GROMACS .gro file of C-alpha atoms in nm:
model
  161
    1UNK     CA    1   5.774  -2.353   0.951
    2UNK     CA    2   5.553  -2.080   0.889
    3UNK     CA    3   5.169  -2.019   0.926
    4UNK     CA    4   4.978  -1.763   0.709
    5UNK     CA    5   5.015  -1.490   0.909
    6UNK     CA    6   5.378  -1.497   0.944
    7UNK     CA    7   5.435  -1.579   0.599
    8UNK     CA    8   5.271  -1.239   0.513
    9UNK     CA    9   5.460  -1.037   0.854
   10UNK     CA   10   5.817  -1.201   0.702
   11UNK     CA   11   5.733  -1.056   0.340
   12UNK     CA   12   5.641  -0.685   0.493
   13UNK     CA   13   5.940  -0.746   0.715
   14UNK     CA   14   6.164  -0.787   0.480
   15UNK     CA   15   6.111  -0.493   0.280
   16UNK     CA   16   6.098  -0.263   0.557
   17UNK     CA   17   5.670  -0.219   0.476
   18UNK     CA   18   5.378  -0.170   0.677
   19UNK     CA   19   5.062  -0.427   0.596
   20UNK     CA   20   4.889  -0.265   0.297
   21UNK     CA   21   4.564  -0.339   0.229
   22UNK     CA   22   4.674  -0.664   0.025
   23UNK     CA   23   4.818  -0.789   0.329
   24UNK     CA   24   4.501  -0.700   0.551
   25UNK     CA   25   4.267  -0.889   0.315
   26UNK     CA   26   4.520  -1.210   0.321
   27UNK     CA   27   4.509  -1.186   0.693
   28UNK     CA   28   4.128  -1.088   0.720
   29UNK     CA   29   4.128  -1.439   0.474
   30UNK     CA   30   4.297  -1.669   0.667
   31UNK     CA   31   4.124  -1.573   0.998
   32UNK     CA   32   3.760  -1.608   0.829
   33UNK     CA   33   3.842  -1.941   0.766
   34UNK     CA   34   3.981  -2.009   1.102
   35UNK     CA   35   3.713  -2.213   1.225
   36UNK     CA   36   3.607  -2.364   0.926
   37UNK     CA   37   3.985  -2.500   0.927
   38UNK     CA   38   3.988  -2.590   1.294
   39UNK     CA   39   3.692  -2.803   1.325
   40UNK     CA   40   3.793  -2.984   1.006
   41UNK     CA   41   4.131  -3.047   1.199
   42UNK     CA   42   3.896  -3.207   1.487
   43UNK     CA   43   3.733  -3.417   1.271
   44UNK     CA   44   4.033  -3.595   1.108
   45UNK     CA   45   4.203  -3.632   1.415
   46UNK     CA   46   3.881  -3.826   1.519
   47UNK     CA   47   3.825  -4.028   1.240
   48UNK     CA   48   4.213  -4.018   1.124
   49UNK     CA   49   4.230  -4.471   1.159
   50UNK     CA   50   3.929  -4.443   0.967
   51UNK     CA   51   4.022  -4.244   0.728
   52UNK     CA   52   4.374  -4.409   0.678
   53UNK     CA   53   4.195  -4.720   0.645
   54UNK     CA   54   3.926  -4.631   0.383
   55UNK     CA   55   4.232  -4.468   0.186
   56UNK     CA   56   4.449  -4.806   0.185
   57UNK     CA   57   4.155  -4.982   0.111
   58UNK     CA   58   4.072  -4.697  -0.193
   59UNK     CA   59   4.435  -4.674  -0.345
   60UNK     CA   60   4.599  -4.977  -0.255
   61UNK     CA   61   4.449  -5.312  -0.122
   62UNK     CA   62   4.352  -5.558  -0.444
   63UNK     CA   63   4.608  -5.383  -0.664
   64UNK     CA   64   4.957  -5.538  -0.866
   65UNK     CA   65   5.143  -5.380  -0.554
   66UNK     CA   66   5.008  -5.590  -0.293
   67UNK     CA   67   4.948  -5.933  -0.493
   68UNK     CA   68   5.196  -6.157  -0.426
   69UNK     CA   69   5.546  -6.000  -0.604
   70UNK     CA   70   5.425  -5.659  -0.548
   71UNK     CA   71   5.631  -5.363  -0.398
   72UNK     CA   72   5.377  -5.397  -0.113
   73UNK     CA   73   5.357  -5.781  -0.106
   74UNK     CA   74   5.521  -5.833   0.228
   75UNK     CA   75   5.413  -5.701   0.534
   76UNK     CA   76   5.662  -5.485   0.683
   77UNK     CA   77   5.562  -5.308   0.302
   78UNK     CA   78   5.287  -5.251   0.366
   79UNK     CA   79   5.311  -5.094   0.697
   80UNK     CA   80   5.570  -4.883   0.568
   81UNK     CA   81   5.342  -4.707   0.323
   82UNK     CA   82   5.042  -4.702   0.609
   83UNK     CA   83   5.311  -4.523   0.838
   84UNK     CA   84   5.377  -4.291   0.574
   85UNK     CA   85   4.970  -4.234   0.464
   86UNK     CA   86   4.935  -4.137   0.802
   87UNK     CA   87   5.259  -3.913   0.785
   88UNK     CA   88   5.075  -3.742   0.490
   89UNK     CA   89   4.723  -3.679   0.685
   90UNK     CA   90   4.903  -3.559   0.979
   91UNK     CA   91   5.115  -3.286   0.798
   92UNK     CA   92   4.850  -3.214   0.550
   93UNK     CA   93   4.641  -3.153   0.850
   94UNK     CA   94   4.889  -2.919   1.047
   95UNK     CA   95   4.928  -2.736   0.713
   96UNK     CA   96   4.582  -2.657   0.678
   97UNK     CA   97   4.565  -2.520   1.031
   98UNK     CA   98   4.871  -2.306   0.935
   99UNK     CA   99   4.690  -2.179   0.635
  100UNK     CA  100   5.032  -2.218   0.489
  101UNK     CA  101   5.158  -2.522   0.215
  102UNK     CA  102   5.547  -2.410   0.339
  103UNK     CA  103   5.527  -2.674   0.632
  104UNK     CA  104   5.444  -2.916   0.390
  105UNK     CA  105   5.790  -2.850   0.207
  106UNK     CA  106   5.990  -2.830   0.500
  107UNK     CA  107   5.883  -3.139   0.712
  108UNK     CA  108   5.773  -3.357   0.383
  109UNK     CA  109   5.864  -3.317   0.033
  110UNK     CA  110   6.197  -3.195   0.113
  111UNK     CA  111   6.455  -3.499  -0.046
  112UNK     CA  112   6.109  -3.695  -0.003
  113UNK     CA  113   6.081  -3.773  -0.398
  114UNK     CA  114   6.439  -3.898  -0.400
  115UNK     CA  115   6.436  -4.095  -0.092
  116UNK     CA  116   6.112  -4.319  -0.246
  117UNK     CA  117   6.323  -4.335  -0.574
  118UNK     CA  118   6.624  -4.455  -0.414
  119UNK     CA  119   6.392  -4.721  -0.216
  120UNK     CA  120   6.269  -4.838  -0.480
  121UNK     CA  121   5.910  -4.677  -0.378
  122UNK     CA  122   5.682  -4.621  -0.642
  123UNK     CA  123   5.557  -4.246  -0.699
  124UNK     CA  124   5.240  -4.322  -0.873
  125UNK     CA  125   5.125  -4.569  -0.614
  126UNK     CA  126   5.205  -4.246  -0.356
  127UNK     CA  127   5.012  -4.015  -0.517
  128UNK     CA  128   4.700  -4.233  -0.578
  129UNK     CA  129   4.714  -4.260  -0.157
  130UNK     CA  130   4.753  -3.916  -0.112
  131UNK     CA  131   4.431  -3.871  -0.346
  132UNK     CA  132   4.266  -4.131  -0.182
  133UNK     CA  133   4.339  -3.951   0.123
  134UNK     CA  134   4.207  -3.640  -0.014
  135UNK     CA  135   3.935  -3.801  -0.125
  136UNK     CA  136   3.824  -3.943   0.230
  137UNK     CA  137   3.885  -3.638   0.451
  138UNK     CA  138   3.640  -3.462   0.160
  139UNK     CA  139   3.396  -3.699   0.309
  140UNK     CA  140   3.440  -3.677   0.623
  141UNK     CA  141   3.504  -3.328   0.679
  142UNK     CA  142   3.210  -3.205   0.476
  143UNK     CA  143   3.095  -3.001   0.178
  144UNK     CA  144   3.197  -2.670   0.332
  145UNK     CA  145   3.591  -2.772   0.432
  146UNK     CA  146   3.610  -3.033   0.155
  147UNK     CA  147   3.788  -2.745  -0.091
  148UNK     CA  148   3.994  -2.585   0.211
  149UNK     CA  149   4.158  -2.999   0.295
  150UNK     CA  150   4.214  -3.054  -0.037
  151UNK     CA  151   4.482  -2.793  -0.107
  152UNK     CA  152   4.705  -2.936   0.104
  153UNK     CA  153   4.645  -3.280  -0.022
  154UNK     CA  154   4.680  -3.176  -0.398
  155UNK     CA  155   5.009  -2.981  -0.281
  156UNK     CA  156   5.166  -3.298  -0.189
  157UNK     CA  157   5.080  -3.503  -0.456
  158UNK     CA  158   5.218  -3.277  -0.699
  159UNK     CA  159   5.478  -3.229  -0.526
  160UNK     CA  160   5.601  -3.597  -0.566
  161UNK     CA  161   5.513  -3.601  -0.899
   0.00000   0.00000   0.00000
């Protein structure tokens, strides 16, 4: 797992380099949005039910999945995909803290696409969640962090499709 500044110390590392001034401005970067990013991290984690909810509700509830004979229909179903939504806003979360999508690839797409295959788990149904879920946290974490949340969000819905 990496953040943004070690992502850019391992690249300078690695080729035996100083920081140039590229480097400087992605650090200089990553902490001017520091705050921005951490009080957007406070804000989901206080509204995260919410926001899980609203996204269900958004994407899933009152669709073919969750009508009777639906991938969703029974219960333990539908938790499943709640219990992964919140997976999703968690990481999502972390990796906007981090500055860096890398967590996202270690701790969540990694095998993820072929797992939901194998399970029978449909992708499209994922993604609209995960842009539900980006749709929500826009909301709730406001005009000014609304484009900074939604990178992560957008990282792991294409990276499912």
């Amino acid at each position: 797992m990496k953040d943004a500044i070690s992502a850019v110390i391992d690249k300078y590392d690695a080729q035996g380099k100083y920081l140039d001034s590229t480097a400087v401005d992605q650090l200089k970067a990553y902490f001017a949005t520091g705050e921005l990013r951490v009080r957007a991290a406070g804000a989901i984690s206080a509204n995260a039910q919410g926001i899980i909810k609203e996204a269900a509700a958004r994407a899933l509830l009152y669709s073919s999945l969750t009508k009777t004979g639906g991938n969703m229909y029974y219960a333990r179903r539908f938790a499943a995909c709640i219990r992964d939504m919140e997976y999703f806003l968690r990481y999502a979360t972390f990796a906007m803290v981090a500055g860096d999508t890398s967590l996202l690839d270690e701790f969540v797409l990694s095998g993820l696409r072929e797992t939901y295959v194998s399970l029978g788990v449909p992708i499209d149904a994922t993604v609209k969640g995960i842009n539900a879920l980006r749709e929500v946290v826009a909301r709730v974490v406001g005009p000014e962090a609304s484009g900074e949340a939604s990178k992560y969000f957008d990282y792991l819905a294409k990276g499912l499709s």
